[in-house]
mmCIF file of C-alpha atoms in Angstrom:
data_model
loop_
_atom_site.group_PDB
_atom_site.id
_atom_site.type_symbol
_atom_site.label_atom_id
_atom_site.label_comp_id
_atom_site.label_asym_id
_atom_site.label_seq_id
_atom_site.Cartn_x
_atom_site.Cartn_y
_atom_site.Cartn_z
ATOM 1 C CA UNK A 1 19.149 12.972 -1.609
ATOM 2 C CA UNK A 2 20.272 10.330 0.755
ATOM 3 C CA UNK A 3 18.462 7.709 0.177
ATOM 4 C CA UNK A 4 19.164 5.757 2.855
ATOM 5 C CA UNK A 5 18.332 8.139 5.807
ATOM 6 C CA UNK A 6 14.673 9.162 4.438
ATOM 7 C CA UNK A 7 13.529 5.634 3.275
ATOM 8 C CA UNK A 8 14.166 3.054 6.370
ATOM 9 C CA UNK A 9 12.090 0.025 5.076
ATOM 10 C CA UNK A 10 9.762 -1.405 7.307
ATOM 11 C CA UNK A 11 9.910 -4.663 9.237
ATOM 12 C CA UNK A 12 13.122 -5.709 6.540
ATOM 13 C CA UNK A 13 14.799 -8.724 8.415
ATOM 14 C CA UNK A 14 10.665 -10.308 9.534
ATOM 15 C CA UNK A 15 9.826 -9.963 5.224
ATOM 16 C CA UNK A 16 13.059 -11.449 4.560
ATOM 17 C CA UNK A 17 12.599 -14.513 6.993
ATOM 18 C CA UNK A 18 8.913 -14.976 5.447
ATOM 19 C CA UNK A 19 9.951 -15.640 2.289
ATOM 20 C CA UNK A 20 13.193 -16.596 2.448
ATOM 21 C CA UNK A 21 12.132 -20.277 2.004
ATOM 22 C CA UNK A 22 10.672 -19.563 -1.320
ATOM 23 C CA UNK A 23 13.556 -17.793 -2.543
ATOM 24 C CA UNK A 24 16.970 -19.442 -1.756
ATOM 25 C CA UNK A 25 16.634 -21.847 -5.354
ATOM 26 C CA UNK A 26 18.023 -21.235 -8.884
ATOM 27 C CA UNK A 27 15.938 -19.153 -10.615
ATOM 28 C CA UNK A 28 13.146 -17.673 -7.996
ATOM 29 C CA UNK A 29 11.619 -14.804 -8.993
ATOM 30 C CA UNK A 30 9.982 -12.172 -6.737
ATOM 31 C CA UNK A 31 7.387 -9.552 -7.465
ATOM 32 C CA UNK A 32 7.856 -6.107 -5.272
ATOM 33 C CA UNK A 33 4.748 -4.734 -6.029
ATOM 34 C CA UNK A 34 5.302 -1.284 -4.313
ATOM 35 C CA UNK A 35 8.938 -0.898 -5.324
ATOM 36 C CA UNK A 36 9.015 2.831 -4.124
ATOM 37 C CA UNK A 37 12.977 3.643 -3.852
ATOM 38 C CA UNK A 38 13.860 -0.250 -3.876
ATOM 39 C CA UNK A 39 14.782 -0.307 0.043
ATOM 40 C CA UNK A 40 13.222 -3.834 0.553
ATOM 41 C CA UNK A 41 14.257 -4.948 -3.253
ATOM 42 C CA UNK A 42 17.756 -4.423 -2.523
ATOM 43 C CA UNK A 43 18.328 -6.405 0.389
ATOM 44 C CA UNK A 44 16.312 -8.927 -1.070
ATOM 45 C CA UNK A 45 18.781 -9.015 -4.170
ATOM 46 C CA UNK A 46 21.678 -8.864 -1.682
ATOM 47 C CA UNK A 47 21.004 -11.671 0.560
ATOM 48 C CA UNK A 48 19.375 -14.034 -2.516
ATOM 49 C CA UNK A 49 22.312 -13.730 -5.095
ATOM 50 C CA UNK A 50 20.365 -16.039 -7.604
ATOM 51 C CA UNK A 51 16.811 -14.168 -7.282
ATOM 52 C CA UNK A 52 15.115 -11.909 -9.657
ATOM 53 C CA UNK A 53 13.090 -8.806 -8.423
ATOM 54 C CA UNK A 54 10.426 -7.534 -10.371
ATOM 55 C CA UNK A 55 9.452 -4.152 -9.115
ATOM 56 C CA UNK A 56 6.500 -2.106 -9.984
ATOM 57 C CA UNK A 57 5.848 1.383 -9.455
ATOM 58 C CA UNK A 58 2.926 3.719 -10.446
ATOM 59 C CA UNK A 59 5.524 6.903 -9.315
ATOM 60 C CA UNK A 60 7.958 7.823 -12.180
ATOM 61 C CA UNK A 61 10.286 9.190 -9.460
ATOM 62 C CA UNK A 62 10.377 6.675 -7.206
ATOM 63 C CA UNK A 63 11.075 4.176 -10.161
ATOM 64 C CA UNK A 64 13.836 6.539 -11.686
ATOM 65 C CA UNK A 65 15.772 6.490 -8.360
ATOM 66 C CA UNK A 66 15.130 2.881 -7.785
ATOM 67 C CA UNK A 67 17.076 2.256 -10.967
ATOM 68 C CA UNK A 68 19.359 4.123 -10.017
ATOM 69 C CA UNK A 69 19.643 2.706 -7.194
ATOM 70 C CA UNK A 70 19.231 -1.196 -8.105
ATOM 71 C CA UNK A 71 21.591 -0.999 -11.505
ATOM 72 C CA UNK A 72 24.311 -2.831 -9.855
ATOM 73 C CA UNK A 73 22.263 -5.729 -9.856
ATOM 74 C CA UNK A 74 22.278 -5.591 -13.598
ATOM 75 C CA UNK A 75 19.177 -7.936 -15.234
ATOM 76 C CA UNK A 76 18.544 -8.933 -11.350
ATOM 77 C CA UNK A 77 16.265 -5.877 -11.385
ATOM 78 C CA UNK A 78 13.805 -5.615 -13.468
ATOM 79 C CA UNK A 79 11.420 -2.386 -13.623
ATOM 80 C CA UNK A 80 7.866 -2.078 -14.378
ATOM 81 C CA UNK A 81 5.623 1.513 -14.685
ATOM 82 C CA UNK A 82 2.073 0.031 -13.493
ATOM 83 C CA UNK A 83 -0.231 0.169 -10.722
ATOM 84 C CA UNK A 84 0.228 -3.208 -8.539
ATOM 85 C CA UNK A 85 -3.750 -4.436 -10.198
ATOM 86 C CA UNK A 86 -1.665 -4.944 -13.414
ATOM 87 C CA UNK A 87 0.705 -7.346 -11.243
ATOM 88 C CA UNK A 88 -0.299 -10.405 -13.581
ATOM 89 C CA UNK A 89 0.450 -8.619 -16.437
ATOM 90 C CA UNK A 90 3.865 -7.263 -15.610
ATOM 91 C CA UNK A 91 5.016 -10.752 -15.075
ATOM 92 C CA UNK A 92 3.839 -11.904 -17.934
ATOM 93 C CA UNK A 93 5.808 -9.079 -19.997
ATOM 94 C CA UNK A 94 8.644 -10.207 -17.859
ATOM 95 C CA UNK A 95 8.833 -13.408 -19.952
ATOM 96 C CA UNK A 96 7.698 -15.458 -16.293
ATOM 97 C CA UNK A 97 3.983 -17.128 -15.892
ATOM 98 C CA UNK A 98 5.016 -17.668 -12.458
ATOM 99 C CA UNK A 99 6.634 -16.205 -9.247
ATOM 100 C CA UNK A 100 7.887 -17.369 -5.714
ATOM 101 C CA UNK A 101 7.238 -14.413 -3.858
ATOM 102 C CA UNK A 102 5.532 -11.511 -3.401
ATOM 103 C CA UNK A 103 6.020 -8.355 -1.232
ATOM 104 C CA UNK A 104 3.108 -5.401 -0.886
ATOM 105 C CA UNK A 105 4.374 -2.438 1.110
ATOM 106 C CA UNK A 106 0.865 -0.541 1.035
ATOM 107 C CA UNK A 107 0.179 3.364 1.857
ATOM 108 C CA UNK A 108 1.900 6.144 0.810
ATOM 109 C CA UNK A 109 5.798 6.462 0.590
ATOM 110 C CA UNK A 110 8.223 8.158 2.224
ATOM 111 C CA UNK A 111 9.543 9.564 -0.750
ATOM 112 C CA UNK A 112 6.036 11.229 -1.477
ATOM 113 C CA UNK A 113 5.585 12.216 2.228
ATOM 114 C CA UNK A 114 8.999 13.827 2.416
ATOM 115 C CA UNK A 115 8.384 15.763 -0.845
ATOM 116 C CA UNK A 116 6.395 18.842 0.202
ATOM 117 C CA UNK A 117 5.104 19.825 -3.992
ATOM 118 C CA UNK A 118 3.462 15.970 -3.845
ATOM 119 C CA UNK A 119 0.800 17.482 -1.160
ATOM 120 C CA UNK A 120 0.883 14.476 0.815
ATOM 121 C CA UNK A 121 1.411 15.768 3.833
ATOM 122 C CA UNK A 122 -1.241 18.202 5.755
ATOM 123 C CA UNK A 123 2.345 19.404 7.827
ATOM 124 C CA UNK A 124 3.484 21.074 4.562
ATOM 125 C CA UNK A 125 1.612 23.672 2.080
ATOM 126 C CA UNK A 126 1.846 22.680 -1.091
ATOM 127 C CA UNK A 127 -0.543 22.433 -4.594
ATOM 128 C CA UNK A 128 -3.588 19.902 -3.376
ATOM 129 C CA UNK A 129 -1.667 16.849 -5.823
ATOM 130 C CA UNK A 130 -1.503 13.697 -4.110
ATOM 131 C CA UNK A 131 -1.434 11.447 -7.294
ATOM 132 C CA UNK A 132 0.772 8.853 -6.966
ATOM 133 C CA UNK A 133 1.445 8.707 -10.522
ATOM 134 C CA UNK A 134 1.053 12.184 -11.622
ATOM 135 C CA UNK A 135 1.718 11.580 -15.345
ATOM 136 C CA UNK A 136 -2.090 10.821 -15.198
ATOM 137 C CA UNK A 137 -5.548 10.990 -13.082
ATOM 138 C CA UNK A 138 -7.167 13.721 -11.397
ATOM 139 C CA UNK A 139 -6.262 15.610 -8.319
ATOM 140 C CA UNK A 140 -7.046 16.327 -4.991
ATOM 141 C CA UNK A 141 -7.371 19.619 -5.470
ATOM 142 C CA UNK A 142 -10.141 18.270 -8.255
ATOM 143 C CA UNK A 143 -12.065 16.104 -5.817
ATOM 144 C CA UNK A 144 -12.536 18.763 -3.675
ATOM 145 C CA UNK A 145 -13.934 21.092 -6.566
ATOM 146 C CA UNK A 146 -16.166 18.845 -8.228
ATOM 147 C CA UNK A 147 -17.623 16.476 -5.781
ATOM 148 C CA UNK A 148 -20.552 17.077 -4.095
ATOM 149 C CA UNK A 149 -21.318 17.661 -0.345
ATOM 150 C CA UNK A 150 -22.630 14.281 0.231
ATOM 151 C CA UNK A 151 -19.971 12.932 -1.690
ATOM 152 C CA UNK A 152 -17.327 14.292 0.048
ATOM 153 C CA UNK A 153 -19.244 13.374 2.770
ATOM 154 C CA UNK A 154 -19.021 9.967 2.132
ATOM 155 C CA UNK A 155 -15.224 10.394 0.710
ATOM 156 C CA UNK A 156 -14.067 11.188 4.427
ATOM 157 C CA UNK A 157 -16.304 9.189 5.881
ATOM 158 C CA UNK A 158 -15.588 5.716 4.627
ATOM 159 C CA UNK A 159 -11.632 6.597 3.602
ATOM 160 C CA UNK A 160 -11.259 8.355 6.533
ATOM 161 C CA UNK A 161 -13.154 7.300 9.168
ATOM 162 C CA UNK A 162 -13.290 10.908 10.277
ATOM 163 C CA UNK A 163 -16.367 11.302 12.926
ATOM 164 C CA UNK A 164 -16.697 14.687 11.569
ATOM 165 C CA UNK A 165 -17.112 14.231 8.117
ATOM 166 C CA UNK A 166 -20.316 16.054 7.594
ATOM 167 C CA UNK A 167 -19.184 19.118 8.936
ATOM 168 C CA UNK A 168 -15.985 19.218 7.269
ATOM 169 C CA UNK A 169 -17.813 18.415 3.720
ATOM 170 C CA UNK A 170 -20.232 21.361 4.850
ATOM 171 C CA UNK A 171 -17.000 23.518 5.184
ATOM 172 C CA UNK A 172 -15.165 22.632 2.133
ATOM 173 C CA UNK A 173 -18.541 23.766 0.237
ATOM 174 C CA UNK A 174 -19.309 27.112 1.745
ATOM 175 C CA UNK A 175 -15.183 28.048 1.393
ATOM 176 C CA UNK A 176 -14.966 27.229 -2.426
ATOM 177 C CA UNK A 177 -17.893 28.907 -2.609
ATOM 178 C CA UNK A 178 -15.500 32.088 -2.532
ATOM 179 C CA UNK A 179 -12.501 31.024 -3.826
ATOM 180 C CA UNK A 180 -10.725 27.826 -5.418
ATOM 181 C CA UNK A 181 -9.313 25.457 -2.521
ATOM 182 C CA UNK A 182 -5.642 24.316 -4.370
ATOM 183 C CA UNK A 183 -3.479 24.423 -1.413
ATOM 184 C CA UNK A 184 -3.162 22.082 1.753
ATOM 185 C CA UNK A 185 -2.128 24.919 3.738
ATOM 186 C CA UNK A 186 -5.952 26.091 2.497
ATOM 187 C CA UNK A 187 -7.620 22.756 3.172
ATOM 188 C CA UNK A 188 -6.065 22.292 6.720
ATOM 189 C CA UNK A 189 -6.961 26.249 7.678
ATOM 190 C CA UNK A 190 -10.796 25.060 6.612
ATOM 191 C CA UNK A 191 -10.580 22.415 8.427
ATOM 192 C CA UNK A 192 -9.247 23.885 11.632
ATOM 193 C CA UNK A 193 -11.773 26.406 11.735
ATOM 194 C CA UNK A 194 -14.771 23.617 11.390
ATOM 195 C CA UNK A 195 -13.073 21.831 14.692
ATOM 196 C CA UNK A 196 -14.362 22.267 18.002
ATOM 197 C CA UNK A 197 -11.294 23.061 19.891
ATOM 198 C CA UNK A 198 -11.662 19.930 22.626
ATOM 199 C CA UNK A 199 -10.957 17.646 19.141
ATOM 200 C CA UNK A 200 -7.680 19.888 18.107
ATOM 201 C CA UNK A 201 -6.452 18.335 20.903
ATOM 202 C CA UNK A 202 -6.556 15.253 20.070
ATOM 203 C CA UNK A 203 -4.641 15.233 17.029
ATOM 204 C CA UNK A 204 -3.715 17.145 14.483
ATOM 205 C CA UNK A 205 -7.576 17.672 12.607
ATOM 206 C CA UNK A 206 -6.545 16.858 9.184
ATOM 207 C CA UNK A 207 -5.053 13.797 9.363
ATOM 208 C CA UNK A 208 -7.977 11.812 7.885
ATOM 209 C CA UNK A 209 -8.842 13.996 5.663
ATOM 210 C CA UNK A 210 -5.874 14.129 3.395
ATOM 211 C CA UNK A 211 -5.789 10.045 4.055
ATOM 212 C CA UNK A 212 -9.045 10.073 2.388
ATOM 213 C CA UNK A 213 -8.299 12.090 -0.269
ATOM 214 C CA UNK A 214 -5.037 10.493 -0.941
ATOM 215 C CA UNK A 215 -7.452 6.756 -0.955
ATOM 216 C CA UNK A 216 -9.764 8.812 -3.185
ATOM 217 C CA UNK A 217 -7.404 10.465 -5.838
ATOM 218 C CA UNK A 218 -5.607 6.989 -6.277
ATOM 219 C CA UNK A 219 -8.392 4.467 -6.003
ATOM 220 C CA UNK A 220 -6.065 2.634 -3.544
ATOM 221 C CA UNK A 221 -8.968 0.323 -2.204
ATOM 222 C CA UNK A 222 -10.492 -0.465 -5.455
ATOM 223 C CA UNK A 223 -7.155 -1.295 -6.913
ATOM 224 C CA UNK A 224 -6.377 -3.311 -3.701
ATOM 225 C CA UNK A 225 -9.148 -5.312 -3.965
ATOM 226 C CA UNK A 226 -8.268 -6.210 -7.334
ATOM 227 C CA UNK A 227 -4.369 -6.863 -7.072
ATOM 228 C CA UNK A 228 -5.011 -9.309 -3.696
ATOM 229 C CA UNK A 229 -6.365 -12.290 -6.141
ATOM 230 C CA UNK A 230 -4.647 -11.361 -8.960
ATOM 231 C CA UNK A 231 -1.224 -11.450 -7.040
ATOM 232 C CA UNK A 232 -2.193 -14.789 -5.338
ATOM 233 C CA UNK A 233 -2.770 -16.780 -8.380
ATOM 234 C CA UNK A 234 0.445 -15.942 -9.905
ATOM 235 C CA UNK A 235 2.263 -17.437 -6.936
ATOM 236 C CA UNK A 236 3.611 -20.691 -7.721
ATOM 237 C CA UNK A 237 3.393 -23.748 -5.211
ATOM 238 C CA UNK A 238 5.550 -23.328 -2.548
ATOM 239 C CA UNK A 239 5.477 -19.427 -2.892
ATOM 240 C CA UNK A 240 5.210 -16.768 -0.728
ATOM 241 C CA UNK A 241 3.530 -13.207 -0.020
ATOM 242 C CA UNK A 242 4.078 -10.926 2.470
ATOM 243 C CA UNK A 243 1.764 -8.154 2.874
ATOM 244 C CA UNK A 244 2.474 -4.692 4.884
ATOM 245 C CA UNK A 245 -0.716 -2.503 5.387
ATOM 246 C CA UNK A 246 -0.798 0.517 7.570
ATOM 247 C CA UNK A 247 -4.526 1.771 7.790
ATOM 248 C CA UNK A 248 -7.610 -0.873 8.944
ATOM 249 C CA UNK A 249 -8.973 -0.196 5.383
ATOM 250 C CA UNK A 250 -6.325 -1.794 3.822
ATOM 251 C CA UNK A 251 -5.885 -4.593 6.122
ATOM 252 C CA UNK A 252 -9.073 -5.727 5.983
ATOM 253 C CA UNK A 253 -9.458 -6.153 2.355
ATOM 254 C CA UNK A 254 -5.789 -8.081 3.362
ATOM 255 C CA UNK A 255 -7.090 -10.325 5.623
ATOM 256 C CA UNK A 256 -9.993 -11.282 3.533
ATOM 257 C CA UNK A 257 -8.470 -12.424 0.957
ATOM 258 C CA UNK A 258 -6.142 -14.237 2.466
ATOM 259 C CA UNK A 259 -8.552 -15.921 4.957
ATOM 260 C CA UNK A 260 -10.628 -16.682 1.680
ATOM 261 C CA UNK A 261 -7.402 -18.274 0.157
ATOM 262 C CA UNK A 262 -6.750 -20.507 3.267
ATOM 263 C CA UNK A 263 -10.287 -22.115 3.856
ATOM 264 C CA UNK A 264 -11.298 -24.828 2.727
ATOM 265 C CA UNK A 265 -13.964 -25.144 -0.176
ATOM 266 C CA UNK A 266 -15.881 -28.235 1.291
ATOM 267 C CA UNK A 267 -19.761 -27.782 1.524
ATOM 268 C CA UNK A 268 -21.244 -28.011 4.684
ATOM 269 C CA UNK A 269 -22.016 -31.849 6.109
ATOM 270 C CA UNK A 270 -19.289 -33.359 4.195
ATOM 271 C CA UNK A 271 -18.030 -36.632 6.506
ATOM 272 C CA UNK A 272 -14.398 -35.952 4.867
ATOM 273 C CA UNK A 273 -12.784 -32.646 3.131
ATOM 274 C CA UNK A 274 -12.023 -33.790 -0.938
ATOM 275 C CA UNK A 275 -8.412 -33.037 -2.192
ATOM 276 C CA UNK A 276 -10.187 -30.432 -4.043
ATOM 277 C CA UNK A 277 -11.634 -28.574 -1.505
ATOM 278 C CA UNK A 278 -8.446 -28.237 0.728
ATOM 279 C CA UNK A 279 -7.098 -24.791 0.924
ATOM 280 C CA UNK A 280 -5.067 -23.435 -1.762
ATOM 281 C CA UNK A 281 -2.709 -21.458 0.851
ATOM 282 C CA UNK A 282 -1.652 -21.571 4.487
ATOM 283 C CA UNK A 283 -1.427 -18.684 6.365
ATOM 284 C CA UNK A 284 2.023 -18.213 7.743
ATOM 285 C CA UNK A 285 1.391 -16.068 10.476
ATOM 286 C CA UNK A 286 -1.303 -15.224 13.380
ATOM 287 C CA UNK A 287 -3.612 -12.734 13.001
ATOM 288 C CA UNK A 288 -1.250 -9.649 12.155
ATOM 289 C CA UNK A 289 1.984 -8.954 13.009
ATOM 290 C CA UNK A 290 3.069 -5.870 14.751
ATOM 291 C CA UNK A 291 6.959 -3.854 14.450
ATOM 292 C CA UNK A 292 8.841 -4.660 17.578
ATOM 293 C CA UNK A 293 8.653 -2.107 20.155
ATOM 294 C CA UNK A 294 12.704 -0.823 19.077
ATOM 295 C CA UNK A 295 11.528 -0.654 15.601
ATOM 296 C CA UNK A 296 8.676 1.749 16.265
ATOM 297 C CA UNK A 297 10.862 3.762 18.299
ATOM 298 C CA UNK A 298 13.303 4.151 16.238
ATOM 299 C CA UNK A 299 11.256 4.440 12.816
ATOM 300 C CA UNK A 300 7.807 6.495 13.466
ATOM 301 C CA UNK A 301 6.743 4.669 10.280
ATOM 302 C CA UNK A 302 6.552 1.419 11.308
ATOM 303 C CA UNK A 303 4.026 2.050 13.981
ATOM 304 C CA UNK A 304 0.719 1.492 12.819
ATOM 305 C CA UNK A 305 2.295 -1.809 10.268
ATOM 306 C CA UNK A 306 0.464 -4.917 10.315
ATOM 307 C CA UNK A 307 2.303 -7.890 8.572
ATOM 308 C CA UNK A 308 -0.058 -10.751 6.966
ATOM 309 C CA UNK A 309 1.433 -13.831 5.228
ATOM 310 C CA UNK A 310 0.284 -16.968 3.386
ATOM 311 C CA UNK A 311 2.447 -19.866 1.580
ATOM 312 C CA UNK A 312 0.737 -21.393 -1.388
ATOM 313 C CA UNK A 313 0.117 -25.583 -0.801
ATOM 314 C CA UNK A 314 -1.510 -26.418 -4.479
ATOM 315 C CA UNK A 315 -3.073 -25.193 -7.285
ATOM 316 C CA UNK A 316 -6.698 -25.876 -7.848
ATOM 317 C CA UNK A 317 -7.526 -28.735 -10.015
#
């Protein structure tokens, strides 16, 4: 596998200028809490010879080749099996109660796009998986059997956004009806058949879908909304995180919490904010960030990025 050529990480040199002020002094510690195959972890640990990376991972694979990968950094790198909610946690068993900076790299990887038996991808047949870590969980291929219609309904609706979520629910029903769906190549024929042929145009039909399943199978919203807190308050002052989200679910729940994290506390009327009601963080850039216009054109994947960061000022009293 060559590494290198299927895993270009996105926006590298903008995350590296974010939190480079957090990280240039002895001992700085960073969390990479979607580690994947260690692209943005290893130029981190290049250009910040004193830092250590801690980098979680919920897929075995993508940890076992970013050890691989990262073992020439020695006790640099440190690995951690663990969805990115359990971020608090893993830097706790780390032997650290606080860190400098913190990097989220959100959606789905190109390691478990690029491998067709993952069923990621609505482009490639393959067993209806889409587990992230699938050492554990239930799959897609399970959603589909056992939900209801209104459920998957709801499933494609609100992960999806899909306009046509009914009638794709309505579909899924009537076809297992007849036979198990455990395929993509099955799901996407299903769903090509429910769409009126002035929508195929648009766009390739399943493409929300499978994003909605793939939210579904691995709670990624739920988990998000937990990990955004947690991650801030292990941030020391004078820390850092830098947050890459790819879909408008995600970067809401994103920009929430960090616009939460950067207001101030003060009730309404007061004459003068209180040193305990200033904000806790600063944000460290406007609105979101887009890739530059080369980037997108020369990685696909870094089109529909948007880059949030904050900078912790104090701790709460």
């Amino acid at each position: 596998m060559d590494i290198e050529r299927i895993h270009t990480p996105v926006m590298l040199e903008r995350t590296l200028e974010l939190l480079a002020p957090a990280l240039e002094a002895d001992g700085a510690v960073m969390v990479d809490a979607t580690l994947g195959m260690g692209g943005h972890t290893a130029a981190f640990l290049e250009r910040f010879p004193k830092l250590t990376v801690i980098g979680l991972d919920r897929d075995t694979d993508a940890l076992g080749i970013a050890r691989e990968r990262l073992a020439k950094f020695g006790d640099r790198a440190r690995f951690v099996h663990t969805v990115y909610d359990g971020i608090v946690d893993a830097v706790r068993s780390e032997g650290f109660r606080e860190v400098h900076g913190v990097l989220f790299d959100l959606g789905v990887s190109s390691l478990q796009l690029d491998r067709a038996e993952r069923g990621f991808a609505y482009s490639k047949d393959a067993p209806l998986d889409m587990r992230m870590d699938f050492t554990s969980g239930r799959t897609a291929a399970d959603v589909i059997a056992e939900e209801s219609e209104e459920e998957l309904r709801r499933i494609f609706l609100d992960y999806g956004e899909e306009k046509l979520a009914a009638r794709y629910a309505r579909a899924i029903v009537r076809a297992r009806a007849d036979a198990p769906i455990t395929r993509s190549g099955e799901l996407v024929t299903i769903i090509q058949a429910a769409t009126p042929v002035a929508i195929q145009r648009q766009g390739h039909p399943a493409k929300r879908v499978f994003q909605a399943l793939r939210i579904e199978v691995n709670e990624e919203l739920s988990v998000l909304e937990r990990a955004m807190p947690a991650a801030l308050d292990t941030i020391a002052v004078g820390g850092r995180i830098v947050v890459l989200a790819y879909q408008s679910l995600e970067d809401r729940i994103v920009k929430r919490s960090l616009a939460a994290a950067s207001s101030s506390t003060a009730p309404a009327g007061l004459p003068m904010e209180l040193p305990e009601h200033r904000p806790e963080f600063k944000l460290l850039v406007r609105g979101a960030e887009l890739a530059s216009e080369d980037e997108q054109a020369e990685n696909p994947r870094a089109k529909p990025v948007r880059l949030r960061a904050a900078e912790r000022l104090r701790r709460a009293s």
